mmCIF file of C-alpha atoms and ligand atoms in Angstrom:
data_model
loop_
_atom_site.group_PDB
_atom_site.id
_atom_site.type_symbol
_atom_site.label_atom_id
_atom_site.label_comp_id
_atom_site.label_asym_id
_atom_site.label_seq_id
_atom_site.Cartn_x
_atom_site.Cartn_y
_atom_site.Cartn_z
ATOM 1 C CA MET I 207 0.029 -0.116 -0.213
ATOM 2 C CA LYS I 208 1.250 3.630 -0.805
ATOM 3 C CA ASN I 209 0.696 6.431 1.068
ATOM 4 C CA ILE I 210 -0.780 9.600 -0.094
ATOM 5 C CA THR I 211 -0.745 12.815 1.890
ATOM 6 C CA VAL I 212 -3.965 15.207 0.633
ATOM 7 C CA LEU I 213 -3.032 19.190 1.650
ATOM 8 C CA ILE I 214 -6.035 21.207 1.470
ATOM 9 C CA PRO I 215 -5.053 25.061 2.371
ATOM 10 C CA CYS I 216 -8.623 26.870 3.318
ATOM 11 C CA TYR I 217 -9.617 30.499 4.357
ATOM 12 C CA ASN I 218 -13.105 30.672 4.560
ATOM 13 C CA GLU I 219 -14.487 27.539 2.782
ATOM 14 C CA GLU I 220 -17.234 26.140 4.868
ATOM 15 C CA LYS I 221 -19.496 26.004 1.538
ATOM 16 C CA GLY I 222 -16.830 23.715 -0.551
ATOM 17 C CA ILE I 223 -14.536 22.034 1.767
ATOM 18 C CA SER I 224 -17.059 19.097 2.759
ATOM 19 C CA ASP I 225 -17.709 18.371 -0.850
ATOM 20 C CA VAL I 226 -14.013 18.532 -1.499
ATOM 21 C CA ILE I 227 -13.423 15.823 1.392
ATOM 22 C CA LYS I 228 -16.490 13.844 0.763
ATOM 23 C CA GLY I 229 -15.347 13.432 -2.968
ATOM 24 C CA ILE I 230 -12.140 11.934 -2.443
ATOM 25 C CA PRO I 231 -12.323 8.295 -3.656
ATOM 26 C CA HIS I 232 -11.039 6.375 -1.031
ATOM 27 C CA LYS I 233 -12.535 2.883 -2.147
ATOM 28 C CA LYS I 234 -11.020 3.391 -5.523
ATOM 29 C CA LEU I 235 -7.675 4.544 -4.221
ATOM 30 C CA GLU I 236 -7.460 1.378 -2.132
ATOM 31 C CA ALA I 237 -8.110 -0.830 -5.269
ATOM 32 C CA PHE I 238 -5.327 0.300 -6.667
ATOM 33 C CA GLY I 239 -3.184 0.045 -3.641
ATOM 34 C CA TYR I 240 -3.341 3.555 -1.977
ATOM 35 C CA LYS I 241 -4.358 5.018 1.020
ATOM 36 C CA ALA I 242 -5.207 8.624 1.356
ATOM 37 C CA GLU I 243 -4.860 10.961 4.578
ATOM 38 C CA VAL I 244 -6.392 14.423 4.425
ATOM 39 C CA ILE I 245 -4.835 17.588 5.872
ATOM 40 C CA VAL I 246 -6.791 20.658 6.119
ATOM 41 C CA ILE I 247 -4.323 23.943 6.630
ATOM 42 C CA ASP I 248 -6.812 26.779 8.052
ATOM 43 C CA ASN I 249 -5.861 29.986 8.029
ATOM 44 C CA ASN I 250 -8.030 32.287 10.562
ATOM 45 C CA SER I 251 -11.135 31.289 8.855
ATOM 46 C CA ASN I 252 -14.054 32.862 10.778
ATOM 47 C CA ASP I 253 -16.981 30.663 9.138
ATOM 48 C CA LYS I 254 -17.086 27.317 10.054
ATOM 49 C CA THR I 255 -14.550 25.588 7.670
ATOM 50 C CA VAL I 256 -12.784 24.259 10.339
ATOM 51 C CA LYS I 257 -16.033 22.511 12.061
ATOM 52 C CA LYS I 258 -17.089 21.089 8.726
ATOM 53 C CA ALA I 259 -13.789 19.643 8.228
ATOM 54 C CA ALA I 260 -13.519 18.289 11.655
ATOM 55 C CA SER I 261 -17.053 16.674 11.347
ATOM 56 C CA LYS I 262 -15.240 14.572 8.572
ATOM 57 C CA GLY I 263 -12.525 13.292 10.536
ATOM 58 C CA VAL I 264 -9.599 14.847 8.608
ATOM 59 C CA LYS I 265 -6.523 16.270 10.179
ATOM 60 C CA ILE I 266 -6.233 19.986 10.535
ATOM 61 C CA ILE I 267 -3.373 22.004 11.295
ATOM 62 C CA THR I 268 -4.206 25.776 11.807
ATOM 63 C CA GLU I 269 -1.155 28.169 10.076
ATOM 64 C CA LYS I 270 -1.536 31.908 11.458
ATOM 65 C CA LYS I 271 0.366 33.424 8.794
ATOM 66 C CA GLN I 272 -2.529 34.493 6.550
ATOM 67 C CA GLY I 273 -1.789 33.766 2.476
ATOM 68 C CA LYS I 274 -2.113 30.276 0.347
ATOM 69 C CA GLY I 275 1.536 30.014 0.298
ATOM 70 C CA HIS I 276 2.291 30.314 3.942
ATOM 71 C CA ALA I 277 -0.487 27.294 4.606
ATOM 72 C CA VAL I 278 0.887 25.454 1.745
ATOM 73 C CA ILE I 279 4.631 25.458 2.817
ATOM 74 C CA THR I 280 3.443 24.431 6.398
ATOM 75 C CA GLY I 281 1.727 21.485 4.958
ATOM 76 C CA PHE I 282 4.930 20.420 2.950
ATOM 77 C CA LYS I 283 6.912 20.462 6.558
ATOM 78 C CA SER I 284 3.999 18.534 8.323
ATOM 79 C CA LEU I 285 3.917 15.186 6.026
ATOM 80 C CA PRO I 286 3.923 12.319 7.610
ATOM 81 C CA LYS I 287 7.166 10.130 7.512
ATOM 82 C CA ASN I 288 5.390 7.497 5.699
ATOM 83 C CA THR I 289 4.000 9.660 3.094
ATOM 84 C CA ASP I 290 4.768 8.536 -0.692
ATOM 85 C CA ILE I 291 2.524 10.931 -3.047
ATOM 86 C CA VAL I 292 1.812 14.313 -1.970
ATOM 87 C CA ILE I 293 -1.489 15.850 -3.385
ATOM 88 C CA ILE I 294 -2.408 19.785 -3.060
ATOM 89 C CA LEU I 295 -5.766 20.636 -4.208
ATOM 90 C CA ASP I 296 -7.775 23.727 -3.387
ATOM 91 C CA GLY I 297 -10.994 23.741 -0.341
ATOM 92 C CA ASP I 298 -13.253 25.751 -2.426
ATOM 93 C CA ASN I 299 -14.716 22.729 -4.835
ATOM 94 C CA THR I 300 -13.721 23.797 -8.147
ATOM 95 C CA TYR I 301 -11.214 21.188 -8.511
ATOM 96 C CA LEU I 302 -12.700 17.382 -8.373
ATOM 97 C CA SER I 303 -11.259 15.351 -5.887
ATOM 98 C CA ARG I 304 -12.927 12.191 -7.731
ATOM 99 C CA GLU I 305 -10.146 12.967 -10.552
ATOM 100 C CA MET I 306 -7.554 12.040 -8.320
ATOM 101 C CA LEU I 307 -6.543 8.738 -9.365
ATOM 102 C CA ARG I 308 -5.510 10.325 -12.697
ATOM 103 C CA MET I 309 -3.043 12.567 -10.958
ATOM 104 C CA ILE I 310 -1.383 9.656 -9.726
ATOM 105 C CA GLU I 311 -0.980 7.069 -12.123
ATOM 106 C CA PRO I 312 2.156 9.076 -14.158
ATOM 107 C CA LEU I 313 3.611 9.122 -10.626
ATOM 108 C CA ASP I 314 3.264 5.357 -10.045
ATOM 109 C CA SER I 315 4.303 4.413 -13.946
ATOM 110 C CA LYS I 316 7.258 6.401 -13.052
ATOM 111 C CA PHE I 317 6.367 8.677 -15.891
ATOM 112 C CA CYS I 318 7.279 11.873 -14.086
ATOM 113 C CA ASP I 319 8.049 13.292 -10.842
ATOM 114 C CA VAL I 320 5.436 16.021 -10.399
ATOM 115 C CA VAL I 321 1.926 16.243 -12.313
ATOM 116 C CA ILE I 322 -0.325 19.252 -13.162
ATOM 117 C CA GLY I 323 -3.832 19.255 -13.343
ATOM 118 C CA THR I 324 -4.281 21.192 -16.318
ATOM 119 C CA ARG I 325 -7.611 23.265 -16.599
ATOM 120 C CA LEU I 326 -6.476 24.912 -19.813
ATOM 121 C CA GLY I 327 -5.735 21.484 -21.462
ATOM 122 C CA GLY I 328 -8.724 19.854 -19.909
ATOM 123 C CA LYS I 329 -12.629 21.049 -19.050
ATOM 124 C CA VAL I 330 -13.091 24.761 -17.967
ATOM 125 C CA LYS I 331 -16.793 24.438 -17.051
ATOM 126 C CA GLY I 332 -19.446 27.235 -17.837
ATOM 127 C CA GLY I 333 -18.092 30.948 -16.049
ATOM 128 C CA SER I 334 -15.622 29.330 -13.546
ATOM 129 C CA MET I 335 -12.451 31.206 -15.174
ATOM 130 C CA PRO I 336 -13.408 34.664 -16.104
ATOM 131 C CA THR I 337 -11.567 35.818 -19.219
ATOM 132 C CA MET I 338 -9.152 38.071 -17.574
ATOM 133 C CA ASN I 339 -7.721 35.481 -15.846
ATOM 134 C CA ARG I 340 -8.038 32.904 -18.600
ATOM 135 C CA TRP I 341 -5.892 35.474 -20.813
ATOM 136 C CA GLY I 342 -3.720 35.324 -17.662
ATOM 137 C CA ASN I 343 -3.464 31.686 -17.379
ATOM 138 C CA TRP I 344 -2.311 31.086 -20.903
ATOM 139 C CA PHE I 345 -0.218 34.175 -20.381
ATOM 140 C CA PHE I 346 2.005 32.847 -17.932
ATOM 141 C CA THR I 347 1.970 29.275 -19.171
ATOM 142 C CA PHE I 348 3.516 30.114 -22.433
ATOM 143 C CA ILE I 349 6.186 32.359 -20.269
ATOM 144 C CA VAL I 350 7.084 29.700 -18.108
ATOM 145 C CA ARG I 351 7.705 26.879 -21.070
ATOM 146 C CA THR I 352 9.371 29.437 -23.247
ATOM 147 C CA ALA I 353 12.086 30.826 -20.460
ATOM 148 C CA TYR I 354 11.905 27.481 -18.701
ATOM 149 C CA LYS I 355 11.937 25.148 -20.953
ATOM 150 C CA THR I 356 9.025 22.914 -19.482
ATOM 151 C CA SER I 357 5.815 21.350 -21.088
ATOM 152 C CA VAL I 358 3.586 22.619 -18.172
ATOM 153 C CA THR I 359 0.139 23.561 -19.766
ATOM 154 C CA ASP I 360 -1.410 25.478 -16.868
ATOM 155 C CA VAL I 361 0.804 27.115 -14.159
ATOM 156 C CA CYS I 362 -1.681 28.512 -11.880
ATOM 157 C CA THR I 363 -3.747 25.225 -11.241
ATOM 158 C CA GLY I 364 -4.615 24.280 -7.878
ATOM 159 C CA TYR I 365 -4.449 20.783 -8.249
ATOM 160 C CA PHE I 366 -1.070 19.082 -8.039
ATOM 161 C CA ALA I 367 0.529 15.853 -7.634
ATOM 162 C CA PHE I 368 3.921 15.332 -6.115
ATOM 163 C CA ASN I 369 6.700 12.854 -4.990
ATOM 164 C CA LYS I 370 7.539 12.818 -1.723
ATOM 165 C CA ASN I 371 11.417 13.997 -2.196
ATOM 166 C CA VAL I 372 9.940 16.629 -4.431
ATOM 167 C CA ALA I 373 7.459 17.908 -1.682
ATOM 168 C CA ASP I 374 10.435 17.936 1.112
ATOM 169 C CA PHE I 375 12.393 20.052 -1.701
ATOM 170 C CA LEU I 376 9.420 22.533 -1.968
ATOM 171 C CA ALA I 377 9.599 22.671 1.693
ATOM 172 C CA GLU I 378 12.876 23.750 1.926
ATOM 173 C CA ASN I 379 12.990 26.235 -0.770
ATOM 174 C CA LEU I 380 9.264 27.922 -1.228
ATOM 175 C CA GLU I 381 9.035 31.657 -0.022
ATOM 176 C CA SER I 382 6.197 32.456 -1.690
ATOM 177 C CA LYS I 383 3.163 34.270 1.180
ATOM 178 C CA GLY I 384 0.293 34.415 -1.562
ATOM 179 C CA PHE I 385 -0.919 33.229 -4.814
ATOM 180 C CA SER I 386 2.525 33.363 -6.695
ATOM 181 C CA LEU I 387 3.106 30.321 -5.059
ATOM 182 C CA GLU I 388 1.899 27.740 -8.044
ATOM 183 C CA MET I 389 4.720 29.998 -10.384
ATOM 184 C CA GLU I 390 7.667 29.603 -7.409
ATOM 185 C CA MET I 391 6.858 25.786 -7.430
ATOM 186 C CA VAL I 392 6.748 25.340 -11.130
ATOM 187 C CA THR I 393 9.597 27.420 -11.927
ATOM 188 C CA LYS I 394 11.952 26.334 -8.868
ATOM 189 C CA MET I 395 11.154 22.479 -9.922
ATOM 190 C CA ALA I 396 11.934 23.422 -13.849
ATOM 191 C CA ARG I 397 15.079 25.088 -12.614
ATOM 192 C CA MET I 398 15.686 21.084 -10.740
ATOM 193 C CA ASN I 399 14.824 19.620 -13.957
ATOM 194 C CA TYR I 400 12.479 17.901 -12.257
ATOM 195 C CA GLU I 401 10.120 15.869 -14.825
ATOM 196 C CA ILE I 402 6.813 17.786 -14.599
ATOM 197 C CA TYR I 403 3.791 16.903 -16.831
ATOM 198 C CA SER I 404 0.045 17.494 -17.071
ATOM 199 C CA VAL I 405 -3.451 15.633 -17.099
ATOM 200 C CA PRO I 406 -6.677 17.204 -18.038
ATOM 201 C CA ILE I 407 -8.865 18.147 -14.898
ATOM 202 C CA THR I 408 -12.250 19.597 -14.883
ATOM 203 C CA TYR I 409 -12.376 23.313 -13.662
ATOM 204 C CA GLN I 410 -15.883 24.048 -12.211
ATOM 205 C CA GLU I 411 -17.488 27.396 -11.508
ATOM 206 C CA ARG I 412 -16.739 28.736 -7.395
ATOM 207 C CA ARG I 413 -20.789 28.431 -6.715
ATOM 208 C CA PHE I 414 -20.355 30.156 -2.780
ATOM 209 C CA SER I 415 -17.722 31.986 -1.462
ATOM 210 C CA GLU I 416 -15.455 34.745 -2.605
ATOM 211 C CA SER I 417 -12.461 34.264 -4.240
ATOM 212 C CA LYS I 418 -9.360 35.563 -2.888
ATOM 213 C CA LEU I 419 -7.412 36.386 -5.717
ATOM 214 C CA ARG I 420 -6.988 39.705 -6.630
ATOM 215 C CA PRO I 421 -6.200 39.431 -10.506
ATOM 216 C CA PHE I 422 -3.911 42.768 -11.177
ATOM 217 C CA LYS I 423 -2.189 42.547 -7.728
ATOM 218 C CA ASP I 424 -1.606 39.177 -7.535
ATOM 219 C CA GLY I 425 -0.790 38.683 -11.224
ATOM 220 C CA ILE I 426 2.093 41.177 -10.697
ATOM 221 C CA ASN I 427 3.601 39.208 -8.005
ATOM 222 C CA ILE I 428 3.189 35.900 -9.926
ATOM 223 C CA LEU I 429 5.246 38.012 -12.755
ATOM 224 C CA LYS I 430 7.697 38.769 -10.244
ATOM 225 C CA VAL I 431 8.440 35.019 -9.108
ATOM 226 C CA TRP I 432 8.801 34.139 -12.752
ATOM 227 C CA ALA I 433 11.259 36.801 -13.149
ATOM 228 C CA LYS I 434 13.256 35.936 -9.992
ATOM 229 C CA ASP I 435 13.264 32.483 -10.601
ATOM 230 C CA LEU I 436 14.949 32.919 -13.683
ATOM 231 C CA ARG I 437 18.184 33.867 -11.518
ATOM 232 C CA TRP I 438 17.435 30.907 -9.072
ATOM 233 C CA LYS I 439 20.208 27.999 -8.816
ATOM 234 C CA PRO I 440 19.577 25.126 -6.762
ATOM 235 C CA ASN I 441 22.069 24.490 -4.198
ATOM 236 C CA LYS I 442 24.725 22.270 -5.729
ATOM 237 C CA SER I 443 25.453 20.648 -2.381
ATOM 238 C CA ARG I 444 22.056 19.081 -2.562
ATOM 239 C CA LYS I 445 21.744 15.619 -4.252
ATOM 240 C CA VAL I 446 18.742 15.380 -6.415
ATOM 241 C CA LYS I 447 16.694 12.110 -6.612
ATOM 242 C CA LYS I 448 14.125 11.535 -9.656
ATOM 243 C CA VAL I 449 12.417 9.054 -10.925
HETATM 244 N N1 GTP L 122 -4.889 28.781 3.982
HETATM 245 C C1 GTP L 122 -5.217 29.756 3.234
HETATM 246 N N2 GTP L 122 -6.013 29.163 2.158
HETATM 247 C C2 GTP L 122 -6.207 30.415 1.133
HETATM 248 C C3 GTP L 122 -5.723 31.643 1.248
HETATM 249 N N3 GTP L 122 -6.429 32.230 -0.066
HETATM 250 C C4 GTP L 122 -6.953 31.300 -0.064
HETATM 251 N N4 GTP L 122 -6.597 30.322 0.342
HETATM 252 C C5 GTP L 122 -7.209 28.783 -0.624
HETATM 253 O O1 GTP L 122 -6.474 28.774 -1.712
HETATM 254 C C6 GTP L 122 -7.599 28.023 -2.486
HETATM 255 C C7 GTP L 122 -7.595 29.142 -3.645
HETATM 256 O O2 GTP L 122 -8.116 30.382 -3.563
HETATM 257 P P1 GTP L 122 -9.202 31.214 -4.352
HETATM 258 O O3 GTP L 122 -9.625 32.024 -3.505
HETATM 259 O O4 GTP L 122 -10.106 29.813 -4.796
HETATM 260 O O5 GTP L 122 -8.510 31.297 -5.699
HETATM 261 P P2 GTP L 122 -8.518 30.976 -6.671
HETATM 262 O O6 GTP L 122 -8.441 29.437 -7.234
HETATM 263 O O7 GTP L 122 -7.042 31.241 -8.212
HETATM 264 O O8 GTP L 122 -9.243 31.671 -7.711
HETATM 265 P P3 GTP L 122 -10.713 31.302 -8.035
HETATM 266 O O9 GTP L 122 -10.925 30.871 -9.740
HETATM 267 O O10 GTP L 122 -11.633 32.901 -8.120
HETATM 268 O O11 GTP L 122 -11.363 30.390 -7.322
HETATM 269 C C8 GTP L 122 -8.756 28.170 -1.889
HETATM 270 O O12 GTP L 122 -8.398 26.695 -1.284
HETATM 271 C C9 GTP L 122 -8.690 28.913 -0.669
HETATM 272 O O13 GTP L 122 -9.532 28.737 0.574
HETATM 273 C C10 GTP L 122 -5.099 32.107 2.601
HETATM 274 O O14 GTP L 122 -4.687 33.184 3.117
HETATM 275 N N5 GTP L 122 -5.021 31.241 3.695
HETATM 276 MG MG1 MG L 123 -10.610 28.854 -6.519
#
């Protein structure tokens, strides 16, 4: 049996979190030899996020420093020792936890080190991605593909699967506080020559809660990280274990 740890960063997601947790296909995963543990990383939510997650019996970690970046980095640092595969998944129920098995297969078959769930190469439902965000996502993906020579097809996605050694590398090397996290993960993983590929996923409309993304301000921060990491170099003394 291989152990999967699913990290779900949340800030005021009382309307989405239950469905995200309920949708995790434990039976199907077990049939394929995986056991999944879920960790919700809460960031000072002032709604019923924690109560709802707790009622589903998952582990909850509290991160005081606000921001998705802080939450995910804390998640990476809190992984159980026996974890083999790490999944990150947003808590707003815009990504489908039931599509998880597809995220894992390329890791299991040693096709790559990291899997990105691609919305741009998958299904973008209804009004889930406003035009400006869609343009932004295509733009960021294009500049990463050209400058970092990787084949990723959706840099700003909220659905990732990593081999544990990559998650350990990220735990030590990430600095993003907020929404530049995904850009920082992809650019640094590309700099480390980890093999990153995408599988198509569904992106559905956020139905109840508010988006925390501020397209212009966060867009600038994402671009800054892209530029900064062009000069980022891995620590030579670190031995990189790849697939
Ligand atoms: N822990 C924590 N999670 C956060 C914070 N901000 C956002 N998140 C979570 O990160 C995920 C993505 O945030 P969203 O607001 O959905 O941002 P987005 O998916 O880029 O934007 P939309 O397309 O509008 O949904 C969600 O699960 C949020 O709850 C934060 O400050 N702390
Ligand atoms: Mg979202």
